[in-house]
Amino acid sequence: MANEPGPPAPFQKLTFKKEALPPQLMALIRKLQKGYPFFADMADDEVGQFLKLCRRESFEDGKKIFSQGEIGNSFYLVVSGEVRIVVEGTEVARLGTGQVFGEMAVLDDAPRNATALAAGNTLLFSISRTVLATRAPALGFKVVVGVARQLSVKLREADETIRKLEGKS
């Protein structure tokens, strides 16, 4: 009988051994899990994996993060500082630590519907749609669930604002 190829190798998940993680990284992971709802459902190794896939980006006060109308390939998580969301010159939201933004353009491949500006010195994690889809699909699912939760909160807030504007609250 000829040598037949065996089954394909299983997808290898990036893993971290807790004892191998530096104490500073474990402290950061714990802080993220406690203080950021986005990370609440992620295990230690998943938070570590997410951090490895992110780019850290710093912005000074007033610096543009992205512009309305641009095509988005990344979404952002506010680590520190604040972000102003501006539509046609009017500030419509101000986001702080632990909040996600820019996710809509990533989820639906549409142009960004607002401009994002740093309000003070701001540190962000940015993560690309392609990184999540190709390098860590299981983690990508958890990240999308976190994004969906934050979108739901934003939608509920928008609904409440509309009710108040209509005088029905």
PDB file of C-alpha atoms in Angstrom:
ATOM      1  CA  MET A   1       0.000   0.000   0.000  1.00  0.00           C
ATOM      2  CA  ALA A   2       1.406   3.386  -0.974  1.00  0.00           C
ATOM      3  CA  ASN A   3       2.000   6.097   1.559  1.00  0.00           C
ATOM      4  CA  GLU A   4      -1.215   8.036   1.803  1.00  0.00           C
ATOM      5  CA  PRO A   5      -1.254  11.505   3.231  1.00  0.00           C
ATOM      6  CA  GLY A   6      -2.645  11.660   6.741  1.00  0.00           C
ATOM      7  CA  PRO A   7      -5.310  14.047   7.907  1.00  0.00           C
ATOM      8  CA  PRO A   8      -4.431  17.738   7.773  1.00  0.00           C
ATOM      9  CA  ALA A   9      -2.714  19.172  10.817  1.00  0.00           C
ATOM     10  CA  PRO A  10      -5.169  20.838  13.180  1.00  0.00           C
ATOM     11  CA  PHE A  11      -5.241  24.604  13.445  1.00  0.00           C
ATOM     12  CA  GLN A  12      -2.746  25.642  16.086  1.00  0.00           C
ATOM     13  CA  LYS A  13      -4.100  28.071  18.609  1.00  0.00           C
ATOM     14  CA  LEU A  14      -1.709  30.550  20.139  1.00  0.00           C
ATOM     15  CA  THR A  15      -1.516  29.699  23.827  1.00  0.00           C
ATOM     16  CA  PHE A  16       0.183  31.144  26.839  1.00  0.00           C
ATOM     17  CA  LYS A  17       1.237  29.295  29.935  1.00  0.00           C
ATOM     18  CA  LYS A  18       0.211  31.330  32.943  1.00  0.00           C
ATOM     19  CA  GLU A  19       3.469  30.640  34.751  1.00  0.00           C
ATOM     20  CA  ALA A  20       5.412  31.906  31.711  1.00  0.00           C
ATOM     21  CA  LEU A  21       3.656  35.284  31.619  1.00  0.00           C
ATOM     22  CA  PRO A  22       5.635  38.094  33.206  1.00  0.00           C
ATOM     23  CA  PRO A  23       4.040  39.507  36.366  1.00  0.00           C
ATOM     24  CA  GLN A  24       3.552  42.898  34.672  1.00  0.00           C
ATOM     25  CA  LEU A  25       1.556  41.278  31.853  1.00  0.00           C
ATOM     26  CA  MET A  26      -0.565  39.293  34.315  1.00  0.00           C
ATOM     27  CA  ALA A  27      -1.267  42.525  36.225  1.00  0.00           C
ATOM     28  CA  LEU A  28      -2.336  44.221  32.977  1.00  0.00           C
ATOM     29  CA  ILE A  29      -4.544  41.261  32.040  1.00  0.00           C
ATOM     30  CA  ARG A  30      -6.258  41.358  35.452  1.00  0.00           C
ATOM     31  CA  LYS A  31      -6.778  45.129  35.159  1.00  0.00           C
ATOM     32  CA  LEU A  32      -8.295  44.753  31.689  1.00  0.00           C
ATOM     33  CA  GLN A  33     -10.617  41.934  32.806  1.00  0.00           C
ATOM     34  CA  LYS A  34     -11.849  43.912  35.831  1.00  0.00           C
ATOM     35  CA  GLY A  35     -12.059  47.390  34.353  1.00  0.00           C
ATOM     36  CA  TYR A  36     -13.090  46.806  30.756  1.00  0.00           C
ATOM     37  CA  PRO A  37     -16.350  44.995  29.973  1.00  0.00           C
ATOM     38  CA  PHE A  38     -14.852  44.194  26.566  1.00  0.00           C
ATOM     39  CA  PHE A  39     -12.449  41.702  28.240  1.00  0.00           C
ATOM     40  CA  ALA A  40     -14.784  40.330  30.926  1.00  0.00           C
ATOM     41  CA  ASP A  41     -15.560  37.050  29.132  1.00  0.00           C
ATOM     42  CA  MET A  42     -12.008  36.369  27.941  1.00  0.00           C
ATOM     43  CA  ALA A  43      -9.658  33.951  29.662  1.00  0.00           C
ATOM     44  CA  ASP A  44      -6.163  35.130  30.616  1.00  0.00           C
ATOM     45  CA  ASP A  45      -4.575  33.521  27.562  1.00  0.00           C
ATOM     46  CA  GLU A  46      -7.180  35.086  25.266  1.00  0.00           C
ATOM     47  CA  VAL A  47      -6.508  38.569  26.638  1.00  0.00           C
ATOM     48  CA  GLY A  48      -2.793  37.931  26.167  1.00  0.00           C
ATOM     49  CA  GLN A  49      -3.429  36.732  22.629  1.00  0.00           C
ATOM     50  CA  PHE A  50      -5.578  39.801  21.905  1.00  0.00           C
ATOM     51  CA  LEU A  51      -2.823  42.103  23.180  1.00  0.00           C
ATOM     52  CA  LYS A  52      -0.305  40.425  20.863  1.00  0.00           C
ATOM     53  CA  LEU A  53      -2.614  41.074  17.885  1.00  0.00           C
ATOM     54  CA  CYS A  54      -3.205  44.747  18.752  1.00  0.00           C
ATOM     55  CA  ARG A  55      -1.214  47.766  17.744  1.00  0.00           C
ATOM     56  CA  ARG A  56      -0.706  50.408  20.408  1.00  0.00           C
ATOM     57  CA  GLU A  57      -1.313  53.887  19.070  1.00  0.00           C
ATOM     58  CA  SER A  58      -0.813  57.181  20.912  1.00  0.00           C
ATOM     59  CA  PHE A  59      -2.464  60.446  19.899  1.00  0.00           C
ATOM     60  CA  GLU A  60      -1.927  63.955  21.227  1.00  0.00           C
ATOM     61  CA  ASP A  61      -4.839  66.273  21.959  1.00  0.00           C
ATOM     62  CA  GLY A  62      -6.751  67.188  18.797  1.00  0.00           C
ATOM     63  CA  LYS A  63      -5.005  64.648  16.540  1.00  0.00           C
ATOM     64  CA  LYS A  64      -7.201  62.854  14.028  1.00  0.00           C
ATOM     65  CA  ILE A  65      -7.553  59.096  14.458  1.00  0.00           C
ATOM     66  CA  PHE A  66      -9.671  58.676  11.333  1.00  0.00           C
ATOM     67  CA  SER A  67     -11.915  60.782   9.111  1.00  0.00           C
ATOM     68  CA  GLN A  68     -15.554  60.544   8.169  1.00  0.00           C
ATOM     69  CA  GLY A  69     -15.883  58.855   4.769  1.00  0.00           C
ATOM     70  CA  GLU A  70     -12.673  56.780   5.010  1.00  0.00           C
ATOM     71  CA  ILE A  71     -12.871  53.044   4.554  1.00  0.00           C
ATOM     72  CA  GLY A  72     -12.101  51.375   7.879  1.00  0.00           C
ATOM     73  CA  ASN A  73      -9.955  48.315   8.343  1.00  0.00           C
ATOM     74  CA  SER A  74      -9.402  48.639  12.106  1.00  0.00           C
ATOM     75  CA  PHE A  75     -11.433  49.371  15.177  1.00  0.00           C
ATOM     76  CA  TYR A  76     -10.158  50.849  18.419  1.00  0.00           C
ATOM     77  CA  LEU A  77     -10.349  50.325  22.162  1.00  0.00           C
ATOM     78  CA  VAL A  78      -9.652  53.331  24.393  1.00  0.00           C
ATOM     79  CA  VAL A  79      -6.959  52.383  26.904  1.00  0.00           C
ATOM     80  CA  SER A  80      -6.557  55.863  28.376  1.00  0.00           C
ATOM     81  CA  GLY A  81      -7.701  59.351  27.519  1.00  0.00           C
ATOM     82  CA  GLU A  82     -10.800  60.284  25.566  1.00  0.00           C
ATOM     83  CA  VAL A  83     -11.959  60.315  21.965  1.00  0.00           C
ATOM     84  CA  ARG A  84     -14.323  62.840  20.426  1.00  0.00           C
ATOM     85  CA  ILE A  85     -16.684  61.510  17.753  1.00  0.00           C
ATOM     86  CA  VAL A  86     -17.591  64.280  15.307  1.00  0.00           C
ATOM     87  CA  VAL A  87     -20.134  64.214  12.474  1.00  0.00           C
ATOM     88  CA  GLU A  88     -20.009  67.100  10.003  1.00  0.00           C
ATOM     89  CA  GLY A  89     -18.291  69.362  12.538  1.00  0.00           C
ATOM     90  CA  THR A  90     -20.592  68.565  15.494  1.00  0.00           C
ATOM     91  CA  GLU A  91     -19.412  66.468  18.434  1.00  0.00           C
ATOM     92  CA  VAL A  92     -21.934  63.671  18.899  1.00  0.00           C
ATOM     93  CA  ALA A  93     -20.135  61.560  21.490  1.00  0.00           C
ATOM     94  CA  ARG A  94     -17.155  61.453  23.800  1.00  0.00           C
ATOM     95  CA  LEU A  95     -15.713  58.034  24.577  1.00  0.00           C
ATOM     96  CA  GLY A  96     -13.505  57.048  27.487  1.00  0.00           C
ATOM     97  CA  THR A  97     -11.481  54.200  28.883  1.00  0.00           C
ATOM     98  CA  GLY A  98     -12.756  50.764  27.898  1.00  0.00           C
ATOM     99  CA  GLN A  99     -15.005  51.906  25.083  1.00  0.00           C
ATOM    100  CA  VAL A 100     -14.775  50.679  21.502  1.00  0.00           C
ATOM    101  CA  PHE A 101     -15.207  52.805  18.383  1.00  0.00           C
ATOM    102  CA  GLY A 102     -14.739  52.484  14.649  1.00  0.00           C
ATOM    103  CA  GLU A 103     -16.305  49.050  14.735  1.00  0.00           C
ATOM    104  CA  MET A 104     -19.168  49.740  12.342  1.00  0.00           C
ATOM    105  CA  ALA A 105     -16.941  50.347   9.319  1.00  0.00           C
ATOM    106  CA  VAL A 106     -15.016  47.163  10.110  1.00  0.00           C
ATOM    107  CA  LEU A 107     -18.155  45.051  10.474  1.00  0.00           C
ATOM    108  CA  ASP A 108     -19.953  46.202   7.321  1.00  0.00           C
ATOM    109  CA  ASP A 109     -17.170  47.406   4.987  1.00  0.00           C
ATOM    110  CA  ALA A 110     -18.843  50.812   4.702  1.00  0.00           C
ATOM    111  CA  PRO A 111     -17.145  54.211   4.895  1.00  0.00           C
ATOM    112  CA  ARG A 112     -16.747  55.625   8.392  1.00  0.00           C
ATOM    113  CA  ASN A 113     -19.759  57.705   9.390  1.00  0.00           C
ATOM    114  CA  ALA A 114     -17.828  60.032  11.715  1.00  0.00           C
ATOM    115  CA  THR A 115     -14.434  61.549  12.423  1.00  0.00           C
ATOM    116  CA  ALA A 116     -12.583  60.476  15.576  1.00  0.00           C
ATOM    117  CA  LEU A 117     -10.264  62.930  17.353  1.00  0.00           C
ATOM    118  CA  ALA A 118      -8.140  62.547  20.471  1.00  0.00           C
ATOM    119  CA  ALA A 119      -9.370  64.642  23.410  1.00  0.00           C
ATOM    120  CA  GLY A 120      -6.202  64.987  25.436  1.00  0.00           C
ATOM    121  CA  ASN A 121      -3.341  62.510  25.266  1.00  0.00           C
ATOM    122  CA  THR A 122      -4.939  59.225  24.305  1.00  0.00           C
ATOM    123  CA  LEU A 123      -3.684  55.653  24.114  1.00  0.00           C
ATOM    124  CA  LEU A 124      -5.588  53.189  21.936  1.00  0.00           C
ATOM    125  CA  PHE A 125      -5.379  49.554  20.972  1.00  0.00           C
ATOM    126  CA  SER A 126      -6.200  49.094  17.294  1.00  0.00           C
ATOM    127  CA  ILE A 127      -7.025  45.762  15.774  1.00  0.00           C
ATOM    128  CA  SER A 128      -7.468  44.925  12.145  1.00  0.00           C
ATOM    129  CA  ARG A 129     -10.329  42.901  10.720  1.00  0.00           C
ATOM    130  CA  THR A 130      -7.887  40.738   8.766  1.00  0.00           C
ATOM    131  CA  VAL A 131      -5.776  39.877  11.805  1.00  0.00           C
ATOM    132  CA  LEU A 132      -8.807  38.602  13.675  1.00  0.00           C
ATOM    133  CA  ALA A 133     -10.184  36.648  10.742  1.00  0.00           C
ATOM    134  CA  THR A 134      -6.992  34.941   9.669  1.00  0.00           C
ATOM    135  CA  ARG A 135      -4.812  34.535  12.751  1.00  0.00           C
ATOM    136  CA  ALA A 136      -7.229  33.846  15.561  1.00  0.00           C
ATOM    137  CA  PRO A 137     -10.763  32.957  14.470  1.00  0.00           C
ATOM    138  CA  ALA A 138     -11.883  31.679  17.900  1.00  0.00           C
ATOM    139  CA  LEU A 139     -10.631  34.810  19.595  1.00  0.00           C
ATOM    140  CA  GLY A 140     -12.132  36.851  16.775  1.00  0.00           C
ATOM    141  CA  PHE A 141     -15.542  35.494  17.694  1.00  0.00           C
ATOM    142  CA  LYS A 142     -15.152  36.626  21.308  1.00  0.00           C
ATOM    143  CA  VAL A 143     -13.943  40.042  20.186  1.00  0.00           C
ATOM    144  CA  VAL A 144     -16.943  40.413  17.860  1.00  0.00           C
ATOM    145  CA  VAL A 145     -19.253  39.468  20.747  1.00  0.00           C
ATOM    146  CA  GLY A 146     -17.613  42.206  22.852  1.00  0.00           C
ATOM    147  CA  VAL A 147     -18.063  44.686  20.018  1.00  0.00           C
ATOM    148  CA  ALA A 148     -21.696  43.628  19.593  1.00  0.00           C
ATOM    149  CA  ARG A 149     -22.369  44.239  23.291  1.00  0.00           C
ATOM    150  CA  GLN A 150     -20.945  47.751  23.056  1.00  0.00           C
ATOM    151  CA  LEU A 151     -22.947  48.420  19.891  1.00  0.00           C
ATOM    152  CA  SER A 152     -26.071  47.323  21.747  1.00  0.00           C
ATOM    153  CA  VAL A 153     -25.339  49.789  24.562  1.00  0.00           C
ATOM    154  CA  LYS A 154     -24.791  52.568  22.006  1.00  0.00           C
ATOM    155  CA  LEU A 155     -28.061  51.710  20.271  1.00  0.00           C
ATOM    156  CA  ARG A 156     -29.986  51.757  23.548  1.00  0.00           C
ATOM    157  CA  GLU A 157     -28.477  55.159  24.398  1.00  0.00           C
ATOM    158  CA  ALA A 158     -29.431  56.472  20.944  1.00  0.00           C
ATOM    159  CA  ASP A 159     -32.985  55.160  21.394  1.00  0.00           C
ATOM    160  CA  GLU A 160     -33.237  56.921  24.760  1.00  0.00           C
ATOM    161  CA  THR A 161     -31.955  60.171  23.250  1.00  0.00           C
ATOM    162  CA  ILE A 162     -34.527  59.941  20.450  1.00  0.00           C
ATOM    163  CA  ARG A 163     -37.340  59.326  22.971  1.00  0.00           C
ATOM    164  CA  LYS A 164     -36.250  62.370  24.991  1.00  0.00           C
ATOM    165  CA  LEU A 165     -36.079  64.526  21.873  1.00  0.00           C
ATOM    166  CA  GLU A 166     -39.570  63.419  20.912  1.00  0.00           C
ATOM    167  CA  GLY A 167     -40.817  64.225  24.435  1.00  0.00           C
ATOM    168  CA  LYS A 168     -41.830  60.637  25.145  1.00  0.00           C
ATOM    169  CA  SER A 169     -39.550  59.803  28.062  1.00  0.00           C
TER     170      SER A 169
END
